[in-house]
Coordinates of C-alpha atoms and ligand atoms in Angstrom, one line a residue:
X853 CA 52.8 88.9 54.0
X854 CA 52.6 89.2 57.7
X855 CA 55.6 86.9 58.1
X856 CA 57.5 88.9 55.5
X857 CA 56.9 92.0 57.5
X858 CA 58.3 90.3 60.7
X859 CA 61.4 89.2 58.8
X860 CA 61.9 92.5 57.4
X861 CA 61.4 94.1 60.7
X862 CA 63.9 91.6 62.3
X863 CA 66.4 92.2 59.5
X864 CA 65.9 96.0 59.9
X865 CA 66.5 95.7 63.7
X866 CA 69.6 93.8 63.1
X867 CA 70.9 96.4 60.7
X868 CA 70.2 99.0 63.3
X869 CA 72.1 97.1 65.9
X870 CA 75.0 96.4 63.6
X871 CA 75.1 100.1 62.4
X872 CA 75.8 101.3 65.9
X873 CA 78.7 98.8 66.0
X874 CA 80.4 100.9 63.3
X875 CA 83.8 102.4 64.3
X876 CA 85.1 105.9 64.0
X877 CA 83.9 109.3 64.2
X878 CA 80.0 110.0 64.5
X879 CA 78.7 110.8 61.0
X880 CA 76.6 114.0 61.0
X881 CA 74.1 115.6 59.0
X882 CA 76.6 118.2 57.4
X883 CA 78.7 115.2 56.1
X884 CA 75.9 114.2 53.8
X885 CA 74.5 116.0 50.8
X886 CA 71.7 113.9 49.0
X887 CA 69.3 115.4 46.7
X888 CA 66.5 114.8 46.9
X889 CA 66.6 114.5 50.5
X890 CA 65.8 110.7 51.5
X891 CA 62.9 109.9 53.6
X892 CA 64.9 108.4 56.5
X893 CA 68.6 108.7 57.5
X894 CA 70.1 107.4 60.6
X895 CA 73.8 108.3 61.1
X896 CA 76.5 105.8 62.2
X897 CA 80.2 106.1 63.0
X898 CA 83.1 106.1 60.6
X899 CA 83.0 105.1 57.0
X900 CA 83.3 102.3 54.3
X901 CA 86.7 102.7 52.5
X902 CA 86.5 101.8 48.7
X903 CA 89.8 100.6 47.3
X904 CA 91.0 97.9 44.8
X905 CA 90.1 95.1 47.1
X906 CA 86.5 96.1 47.2
X907 CA 84.1 93.8 45.5
X908 CA 80.6 94.4 44.2
X909 CA 78.4 91.5 44.9
X910 CA 75.3 91.1 42.8
X911 CA 73.2 88.3 41.0
X912 CA 75.3 88.0 37.9
X913 CA 72.8 85.6 36.4
X914 CA 70.1 88.4 36.4
X915 CA 70.9 90.7 33.3
X916 CA 69.2 93.7 34.8
X917 CA 71.0 93.4 38.1
X918 CA 74.3 92.7 36.6
X919 CA 73.9 96.0 34.4
X920 CA 73.2 98.0 37.5
X921 CA 76.3 96.6 39.2
X922 CA 78.1 97.7 36.2
X923 CA 76.8 101.3 36.3
X924 CA 78.2 101.4 39.9
X925 CA 81.7 100.0 39.1
X926 CA 82.0 102.0 35.8
X927 CA 82.0 105.2 37.6
X928 CA 84.1 104.0 40.5
X929 CA 86.6 102.5 38.1
X930 CA 86.8 105.6 35.9
X931 CA 86.5 108.5 38.1
X932 CA 88.1 106.8 41.2
X933 CA 90.7 105.0 39.0
X934 CA 90.0 101.7 40.7
X935 CA 89.8 98.1 39.5
X936 CA 86.7 96.7 41.2
X937 CA 85.1 93.5 40.0
X938 CA 81.6 92.1 40.1
X939 CA 81.2 88.7 41.8
X940 CA 78.2 86.6 42.7
X941 CA 79.4 85.8 46.1
X942 CA 82.6 86.0 48.1
X943 CA 84.2 85.7 51.5
X944 CA 86.1 89.1 51.2
X945 CA 84.8 91.4 53.8
X946 CA 85.1 94.6 51.8
X947 CA 81.9 94.3 49.8
X948 CA 79.1 96.5 48.3
X949 CA 76.1 94.1 48.1
X950 CA 73.3 94.9 45.8
X951 CA 70.1 92.6 46.3
X952 CA 66.6 92.3 45.5
X953 CA 64.5 91.6 48.7
X954 CA 60.8 91.5 48.8
X955 CA 59.8 94.4 51.1
X956 CA 56.5 95.9 50.2
X957 CA 57.1 99.1 52.3
X958 CA 59.8 100.1 49.7
X959 CA 57.3 99.8 46.8
X960 CA 58.2 100.0 43.3
X961 CA 61.1 102.6 43.5
X962 CA 62.4 102.6 47.2
X963 CA 65.6 101.2 48.7
X964 CA 67.4 100.5 51.8
X965 CA 71.0 101.4 52.1
X966 CA 73.1 100.4 55.1
X967 CA 76.7 101.4 55.1
X968 CA 79.0 99.8 57.7
X969 CA 82.8 100.0 58.1
X970 CA 83.3 96.7 56.2
X971 CA 80.2 96.2 54.1
X972 CA 77.6 98.1 52.2
X973 CA 74.3 96.6 51.6
X974 CA 71.8 97.9 49.2
X975 CA 68.4 96.4 48.9
X976 CA 65.3 97.1 47.1
X977 CA 62.0 95.5 46.1
X978 CA 62.5 96.1 42.4
X979 CA 65.5 97.1 40.2
X980 CA 64.5 100.7 39.9
X981 CA 65.0 101.0 43.6
X982 CA 68.5 99.7 43.3
X983 CA 69.1 102.2 40.6
X984 CA 68.1 105.0 43.0
X985 CA 70.1 103.5 45.9
X986 CA 73.2 103.5 43.5
X987 CA 72.6 107.3 42.8
X988 CA 72.5 107.9 46.6
X989 CA 75.8 106.0 46.9
X990 CA 77.3 108.3 44.4
X991 CA 76.1 111.3 46.3
X992 CA 77.7 110.0 49.4
X993 CA 81.1 109.6 47.9
X994 CA 83.4 112.7 47.3
X995 CA 82.1 114.9 44.6
X996 CA 84.9 114.0 42.3
X997 CA 83.1 110.8 41.7
X998 CA 81.1 112.7 39.1
X999 CA 84.3 113.7 37.2
X1000 CA 84.9 112.4 33.7
X1001 CA 88.8 112.4 34.3
X1002 CA 90.3 110.0 36.6
X1003 CA 90.9 111.8 39.9
X1004 CA 93.8 110.5 42.2
X1005 CA 95.0 111.2 45.8
X1006 CA 91.5 110.9 47.2
X1007 CA 90.3 108.4 49.8
X1008 CA 87.0 107.1 48.5
X1009 CA 84.8 106.9 51.6
X1010 CA 81.1 106.4 52.1
X1011 CA 80.1 107.5 55.5
X1012 CA 78.2 105.0 57.7
X1013 CA 74.5 105.7 57.4
X1014 CA 71.4 103.7 57.2
X1015 CA 68.9 105.1 54.6
X1016 CA 65.4 104.0 54.0
X1017 CA 64.0 105.9 51.1
X1018 CA 61.2 106.0 48.6
X1019 CA 59.4 108.8 46.6
X1020 CA 56.3 110.7 47.6
X1021 CA 55.0 110.6 44.0
X1022 CA 55.1 108.2 41.3
X1023 CA 55.2 110.8 38.6
X1024 CA 58.3 112.9 38.6
X1025 CA 58.5 114.5 35.2
X1026 CA 60.5 116.8 33.1
X1027 CA 59.1 118.1 29.7
X1028 CA 60.9 119.4 26.7
X1029 CA 59.7 121.1 23.7
X1030 CA 61.8 120.2 20.7
X1031 CA 59.4 121.8 18.2
X1032 CA 60.1 125.7 18.7
X1033 CA 63.9 124.6 18.3
X1034 CA 65.4 121.3 17.5
X1035 CA 67.8 119.7 19.8
X1036 CA 70.1 116.7 18.7
X1037 CA 69.7 113.1 20.0
X1038 CA 72.9 113.4 22.0
X1039 CA 71.4 116.3 24.1
X1040 CA 68.1 114.5 24.6
X1041 CA 70.4 111.7 26.2
X1042 CA 72.1 114.3 28.4
X1043 CA 68.8 115.7 29.3
X1044 CA 67.6 112.1 30.4
X1045 CA 70.9 111.7 32.3
X1046 CA 70.0 114.9 34.3
X1047 CA 66.5 113.6 34.9
X1048 CA 67.9 110.3 36.2
X1049 CA 70.6 112.2 38.3
X1050 CA 67.5 113.7 40.2
X1051 CA 65.7 110.5 40.7
X1052 CA 63.1 111.7 38.4
X1053 CA 61.5 109.2 36.1
X1054 CA 59.4 110.7 33.3
X1055 CA 60.6 112.4 30.2
X1056 CA 57.7 114.1 28.5
X1057 CA 59.0 114.6 24.8
X1058 CA 56.9 117.4 23.1
X1059 CA 57.4 116.4 19.6
X1060 CA 55.1 118.3 17.5
X1061 CA 53.9 121.8 17.3
X1062 CA 53.5 124.9 15.0
X1063 CA 57.2 125.4 14.5
X1064 CA 58.2 121.9 13.4
X1065 CA 57.3 118.3 13.3
X1066 CA 60.0 116.1 15.0
X1067 CA 59.1 112.4 14.7
X1068 CA 59.7 110.3 11.6
X1069 CA 56.4 108.8 10.5
X1070 CA 57.0 106.3 7.7
X1071 CA 53.3 106.4 6.4
X1072 CA 53.6 110.2 6.0
X1073 CA 56.9 111.4 4.8
X1074 CA 55.7 114.9 4.3
X1075 CA 55.8 115.4 8.0
X1076 CA 59.6 115.2 8.1
X1077 CA 60.3 116.3 4.3
X1078 CA 58.3 119.5 4.8
X1079 CA 56.6 120.0 8.4
X1080 CA 60.0 119.6 10.1
X1081 CA 61.6 122.6 8.4
X1082 CA 61.1 126.3 8.8
X1083 CA 63.2 129.4 7.8
X1084 CA 65.9 130.7 10.1
X1085 CA 64.8 133.9 11.6
X1086 CA 67.0 133.5 14.9
X1087 CA 68.3 137.0 14.6
X1088 CA 64.7 138.3 15.2
X1089 CA 62.4 138.4 18.4
X1090 CA 60.2 135.2 18.4
X1091 CA 57.0 137.3 18.0
X1092 CA 58.4 139.5 15.1
X1093 CA 59.5 136.9 12.8
X1094 CA 58.4 137.4 9.1
X1095 CA 56.8 134.2 7.7
X1096 CA 58.7 132.3 4.8
X1097 CA 58.8 134.1 1.7
X1098 CA 58.1 132.6 -1.8
X1099 CA 61.6 132.5 -2.9
X1100 CA 63.1 131.1 0.4
X1101 CA 63.9 127.8 1.4
X1102 CA 63.0 126.1 4.8
X1103 CA 66.4 124.9 6.0
X1104 CA 66.2 125.3 9.8
X1105 CA 64.8 122.3 11.9
X1106 CA 65.4 118.6 12.0
X1107 CA 63.7 115.5 13.2
X1108 CA 64.3 112.3 15.0
X1109 CA 64.4 109.0 12.9
X1110 CA 62.6 106.0 14.3
X1111 CA 65.9 104.5 14.9
X1112 CA 67.2 107.4 16.8
X1113 CA 64.0 107.3 18.8
X1114 CA 64.1 103.7 19.7
X1115 CA 67.7 104.2 20.9
X1116 CA 66.7 107.2 23.0
X1117 CA 63.8 105.2 24.6
X1118 CA 66.1 102.3 25.4
X1119 CA 68.7 104.6 26.7
X1120 CA 66.0 106.3 29.1
X1121 CA 64.7 102.7 30.2
X1122 CA 68.3 102.0 31.3
X1123 CA 68.0 104.9 33.6
X1124 CA 64.5 104.1 34.8
X1125 CA 63.1 107.0 32.8
X1126 CA 59.9 106.5 30.9
X1127 CA 59.3 108.4 27.8
X1128 CA 55.9 110.1 27.2
X1129 CA 55.6 111.4 23.6
X1130 CA 53.3 114.2 22.8
X1131 CA 51.6 114.5 19.4
X1132 CA 49.5 117.7 19.4
X1133 CA 45.9 117.7 18.4
X1134 CA 43.5 119.3 17.4
X1135 CA 45.3 122.7 17.7
X1136 CA 49.2 123.6 17.8
X1137 CA 49.2 121.8 14.4
X1138 CA 49.8 124.3 11.7
X1139 CA 53.1 122.8 10.7
X1140 CA 51.1 119.6 9.5
X1141 CA 49.2 121.6 7.1
X1142 CA 52.4 122.7 5.3
X1143 CA 52.6 119.2 3.9
X1144 CA 49.0 118.0 4.4
X1145 CA 46.6 120.9 3.9
X1146 CA 43.7 118.6 3.3
X1147 CA 43.4 117.9 7.1
X1148 CA 42.6 121.5 8.3
X1149 CA 39.2 123.1 7.9
X1150 CA 40.1 125.5 5.1
X1151 CA 42.7 123.3 3.1
X1152 CA 44.8 126.3 2.7
X1153 CA 48.6 125.5 2.2
X1154 CA 50.9 127.1 4.9
X1155 CA 54.6 127.3 5.5
X1156 CA 56.1 126.2 8.9
X1157 CA 56.1 129.3 11.2
X1158 CA 59.5 130.6 12.2
X1159 CA 57.8 132.3 15.3
X1160 CA 54.4 132.5 16.9
X1161 CA 51.5 134.4 15.6
X1162 CA 48.3 134.7 17.7
X1163 CA 45.5 133.6 17.5
X1164 CA 46.6 130.4 16.2
X1165 CA 43.5 129.3 14.4
X1166 CA 44.7 126.5 11.9
X1167 CA 43.7 123.3 13.6
X1168 CA 42.5 119.9 12.5
X1169 CA 39.0 119.6 10.9
X1170 CA 36.9 117.6 13.4
X1171 CA 34.2 117.0 10.8
X1172 CA 36.5 115.1 8.4
X1173 CA 36.8 111.3 9.0
X1174 CA 40.1 111.2 6.9
X1175 CA 41.5 113.3 9.7
X1176 CA 41.0 110.5 12.2
X1177 CA 42.4 107.9 9.7
X1178 CA 45.5 110.3 9.3
X1179 CA 45.9 110.6 13.1
X1180 CA 45.4 106.9 13.8
X1181 CA 48.2 106.1 11.0
X1182 CA 50.5 108.4 13.1
X1183 CA 49.6 107.2 16.3
X1184 CA 50.1 103.6 15.3
X1185 CA 53.7 104.2 14.5
X1186 CA 54.0 106.3 17.8
X1187 CA 52.6 103.4 19.8
X1188 CA 55.0 101.0 18.2
X1189 CA 58.0 103.2 19.2
X1190 CA 57.1 103.9 22.8
X1191 CA 56.6 101.2 25.4
X1192 CA 55.2 103.6 28.0
X1193 CA 51.4 103.0 28.7
X1194 CA 50.6 106.6 28.1
X1195 CA 50.3 108.8 25.0
X1196 CA 50.0 112.6 25.3
X1197 CA 47.6 114.0 22.6
X1198 CA 48.1 117.8 23.6
X1199 CA 44.6 119.3 23.4
X1200 CA 45.7 122.8 24.7
X1201 CA 44.8 126.2 23.3
X1202 CA 42.8 125.0 20.4
X1203 CA 41.2 128.1 18.9
X1204 CA 37.8 127.2 17.5
X1205 CA 37.3 130.0 15.0
X1206 CA 37.6 127.6 12.0
X1207 CA 35.3 124.9 13.3
X1208 CA 32.5 127.6 13.9
X1209 CA 32.7 128.5 10.1
X1210 CA 33.3 125.0 8.7
X1211 CA 30.4 123.1 7.2
X1212 CA 31.9 119.8 8.0
X1213 CA 32.5 120.7 11.7
X1214 CA 29.1 122.1 11.9
X1215 CA 27.5 119.0 10.3
X1216 CA 29.5 116.8 12.8
X1217 CA 27.9 119.0 15.7
X1218 CA 24.4 118.4 14.3
X1219 CA 24.8 114.7 13.6
X1220 CA 26.4 113.8 16.9
X1221 CA 23.8 116.0 18.9
X1222 CA 26.7 118.3 20.4
X1223 CA 26.0 121.4 22.1
X1224 CA 28.8 123.6 20.7
X1225 CA 32.5 123.6 19.6
X1226 CA 33.8 122.7 23.2
X1227 CA 31.6 119.5 23.0
X1228 CA 33.2 119.1 19.4
X1229 CA 36.6 119.1 20.9
X1230 CA 35.5 116.5 23.4
X1231 CA 34.1 114.4 20.6
X1232 CA 37.5 114.6 18.9
X1233 CA 39.4 113.7 22.0
X1234 CA 37.0 110.7 22.9
X1235 CA 37.5 109.4 19.5
X1236 CA 41.1 109.4 19.7
X1237 CA 41.0 107.9 23.3
X1238 CA 38.8 105.1 21.9
X1239 CA 41.6 104.2 19.3
X1240 CA 44.4 104.4 22.0
X1241 CA 42.4 102.1 24.2
X1242 CA 42.0 99.6 21.4
X1243 CA 45.8 99.8 21.4
X1244 CA 46.1 99.3 25.1
X1245 CA 47.4 102.8 25.7
X1246 CA 46.2 105.5 28.1
X1247 CA 45.4 109.1 27.0
X1248 CA 46.9 112.3 28.7
X1249 CA 46.0 115.8 27.8
X1250 CA 46.5 119.3 28.9
X1251 CA 43.6 120.5 31.1
X1252 CA 41.5 122.0 28.3
X1253 CA 40.6 118.5 27.5
X1254 CA 38.1 118.9 30.4
X1255 CA 36.1 121.5 28.4
X1256 CA 33.1 119.9 26.8
X1257 CA 33.5 116.8 28.7
X1258 CA 36.4 114.5 29.7
X1259 CA 37.1 111.4 27.9
X1260 CA 36.4 108.3 30.2
X1261 CA 39.9 107.3 31.3
X1262 CA 41.8 110.5 30.5
X1263 CA 44.6 111.6 32.7
X1264 CA 44.8 115.4 32.9
X1265 CA 47.9 117.6 32.9
X1266 CA 47.1 120.7 34.9
X1267 CA 49.1 123.6 33.6
X1268 CA 46.6 126.8 34.0
X1269 CA 47.0 126.6 37.6
X1270 CA 45.7 123.7 39.9
X1271 CA 41.9 124.1 39.1
X1272 CA 41.9 121.7 36.1
X1273 CA 43.7 119.1 38.2
X1274 CA 41.2 119.5 41.1
X1275 CA 38.3 119.3 38.8
X1276 CA 39.5 116.2 37.2
X1277 CA 40.5 114.6 40.6
X1278 CA 37.0 115.2 41.9
X1279 CA 35.7 113.3 38.7
X1280 CA 37.8 110.5 39.7
X1281 CA 40.6 111.0 37.0
X1282 CA 44.3 110.8 37.4
X1283 CA 46.1 114.2 37.5
X1284 CA 49.7 115.3 36.9
X1285 CA 50.1 118.8 38.4
X1286 CA 52.4 121.4 36.3
X1287 CA 51.0 124.9 37.1
X1288 CA 52.5 127.8 35.3
X1289 CA 53.1 129.5 38.6
X1290 CA 55.6 126.9 39.9
X1291 CA 56.5 124.5 37.0
X1292 CA 57.2 126.6 33.9
X1293 CA 61.0 126.7 33.5
X1294 CA 60.8 129.0 30.4
X1295 CA 59.8 131.8 32.8
X1296 CA 62.5 134.2 34.4
X1297 CA 64.2 132.6 37.3
X1298 CA 65.7 136.1 38.5
X1299 CA 65.4 139.8 37.8
X1300 CA 64.9 139.9 34.0
X1301 CA 67.7 142.6 33.8
X1302 CA 70.2 140.0 34.9
X1303 CA 68.9 137.3 32.7
X1304 CA 68.9 136.2 29.0
X1305 CA 65.6 137.1 27.2
X1306 CA 62.8 134.7 28.3
X1307 CA 59.1 134.3 27.5
X1308 CA 58.2 136.3 30.7
X1309 CA 56.8 135.3 34.0
X1310 CA 58.9 134.9 37.2
X1311 CA 59.3 131.5 39.0
X1312 CA 62.5 131.7 41.1
X1313 CA 63.9 128.7 42.9
X1314 CA 62.2 129.4 46.3
X1315 CA 58.8 129.4 44.5
X1316 CA 59.6 126.1 42.8
X1317 CA 60.7 124.6 46.3
X1318 CA 57.5 125.8 47.8
X1319 CA 55.1 123.8 45.3
X1320 CA 52.7 121.3 46.7
X1321 CA 51.1 119.2 44.1
X1322 CA 48.3 118.2 46.6
X1323 CA 45.9 121.2 46.7
X1324 CA 44.1 121.7 50.3
X1325 CA 40.7 121.4 48.4
X1326 CA 41.1 117.7 47.8
X1327 CA 40.0 115.2 50.4
X1328 CA 42.0 112.1 51.1
X1329 CA 40.2 109.9 48.4
X1330 CA 40.8 112.6 45.9
X1331 CA 44.3 113.3 46.7
X1332 CA 45.1 109.7 45.5
X1333 CA 44.4 110.7 41.9
X1334 CA 47.2 113.2 41.9
X1335 CA 50.1 110.9 40.5
X1336 CA 52.6 113.8 40.9
X1337 CA 53.9 116.7 39.1
X1338 CA 56.4 117.8 36.4
X1339 CA 58.1 121.0 34.9
X1340 CA 57.6 122.2 31.5
X1341 CA 60.5 123.6 29.3
X1342 CA 59.0 125.5 26.4
X1343 CA 61.7 126.6 24.0
X1344 CA 60.6 129.6 21.9
X1345 CA 63.2 131.8 23.7
X1346 CA 65.7 128.8 24.3
X1347 CA 67.6 128.2 21.2
X1348 CA 70.5 125.9 22.3
X1349 CA 71.2 122.9 24.8
X1350 CA 73.4 124.9 27.1
X1351 CA 70.4 127.4 27.6
X1352 CA 68.1 124.5 28.4
X1353 CA 70.3 123.4 31.1
X1354 CA 70.6 127.0 32.4
X1355 CA 66.8 127.3 32.4
X1356 CA 66.1 123.8 33.9
X1357 CA 68.8 124.0 36.6
X1358 CA 68.7 124.4 39.5
X1359 CA 64.9 124.7 39.3
X1360 CA 64.7 121.0 38.5
X1361 CA 66.6 120.2 41.5
X1362 CA 64.2 121.9 43.7
X1363 CA 61.2 120.3 42.0
X1364 CA 62.9 116.8 42.2
X1365 CA 63.0 117.3 46.0
X1366 CA 59.3 118.4 46.1
X1367 CA 58.4 115.3 44.2
X1368 CA 60.5 112.8 46.1
X1369 CA 60.9 113.7 49.6
X1370 CA 58.3 113.7 52.3
X1371 CA 56.7 117.2 52.8
X1372 CA 57.6 117.4 56.4
X1373 CA 61.3 116.7 55.6
X1374 CA 61.6 119.6 53.2
X1375 CA 63.6 122.5 54.4
X1376 CA 64.7 125.5 52.2
X1377 CA 67.6 126.6 54.2
X1378 CA 69.1 123.2 54.3
X1379 CA 68.3 122.6 50.6
X1380 CA 70.3 125.8 49.7
X1381 CA 73.3 124.5 51.7
X1382 CA 73.1 121.1 49.8
X1383 CA 72.7 123.0 46.6
X1384 CA 76.3 124.2 46.8
X1385 CA 77.7 120.7 46.4
X1386 CA 75.1 119.8 43.6
X1387 CA 76.6 122.6 41.7
X1388 CA 79.9 121.2 42.2
X1389 CA 78.4 117.8 40.7
X1390 CA 77.0 119.7 37.9
X1391 CA 80.5 121.3 37.3
X1392 CA 82.2 117.8 37.2
X1393 CA 79.5 116.6 34.8
X1394 CA 79.8 119.4 32.4
X1395 CA 76.2 120.6 33.1
X1396 CA 75.4 124.2 32.6
X1397 CA 73.2 126.0 35.4
X1398 CA 72.2 129.3 36.8
X1399 CA 74.1 129.9 40.0
X1400 CA 70.8 130.7 42.0
X1401 CA 70.8 131.5 45.5
X1402 CA 67.1 131.9 45.9
Ligands
ACM1921 C1 50.7 124.9 27.3 O1 51.5 125.5 28.1 N1 50.1 125.5 26.4 C2 50.3 123.6 27.8
ZN1922 ZN1 36.3 121.6 9.9

């Protein structure tokens, strides 16, 4: 390793020396608009010109690298109307070289990019790093590189720079609630594109909740025949929606087939985005009881809710063993669909009213020597964790899973502020920070008078940009448990894809920089300047956003 470091250092030194041999005008900070801002940039002179004679050099025998080389030339050949080829090697001097090079400093996702007059060299430890380096190359090119149409009469230049870059956090997530409103698979792919554009790497897919079950489970067809559908009350305020009437049919909703899910997961993988499925339990599950009432405490049949009613008391019975058979049957299929090592089991806002009155739940409390209903929830989650562990998966839950005692290897998603995350980190558990104050993108992003109806709250761009996932009260050892952060996009008040984009952007752009860029390189004024070009990229890509200035 020591030798490797010396070699790397020598190579880096050579790069620096060659960089300054570049010809042309000095490149300056204002010529460059990369978001998120890279860890280290050195500015050279002049630029690398891309034309039909340019070659991309990559290991064509490595399918993953070959695919990455293709993502680079596809955009160049379409938007820039060029005819660039991939070769394994060439004596041609006008080259963009993509290569894997062992360099532990770059970690799993970092890259090193050197742009000189005649050659561009992108190196990374792992393929994900090359992917992020390619995103940076796109952002170094004229903004029309993001255009779907061919754009002529432009010189396709990359300014001479040397960039050494890697993310601050390994967990850079975006959540999406598809229960309150269902969004088609094509949009899910677009959402993943937007995540990848921001060098984020987790898509948290909130697949089940009171307003609709969205994942096909072969063993339990009622979940998609019945629990996926509600009545259409879109003309009414979310909190004033009359439940389904006896003579009404539930026609509003939808679900993703297992085939669609597999395709989406594979698509996400090709963009280095991992998909975290969330299956809610024990609460936020009333839609399940529309099809399978036997798994609630009361056994009553419900219809799927077209809006929210509070309190939300219908939850899984924790005293009924067949509930666990049911959930394990579901999770077994979920596990087969999602290769990511984590499964999110919800755990938030479970109202315990029914458990207090349920003979089976009370009998479980007695038999298991539990103190109260909080400990019963802990029993529930621990039992599910045991199953997930037996299938080599790790459990994530919202911070309520701390109540009554945390399951042994659980990762905590801290949404009610940072405190849950702090408590979990101090107990030696991994944590993802997504406090409502900074990371709830269903909140208003500007004066409500100027905005479409939202759930409430106020989280403007500047607030997101000021987010620090590492609380001051953690010591160095405890800090290491904070894997990163994510934003949550709940969709009670967001009925269509364009509106999701509007709520997510540009706040997601700010969060991406929070989670990628070293803290000491974050600069709000400079970010706002770069945002203007990011908006132009969104325009070219057909992505909706709020034209936020603050
Ligand atoms: C949540 O917002 N209920 C996690
Ligand atoms: Zn019960």
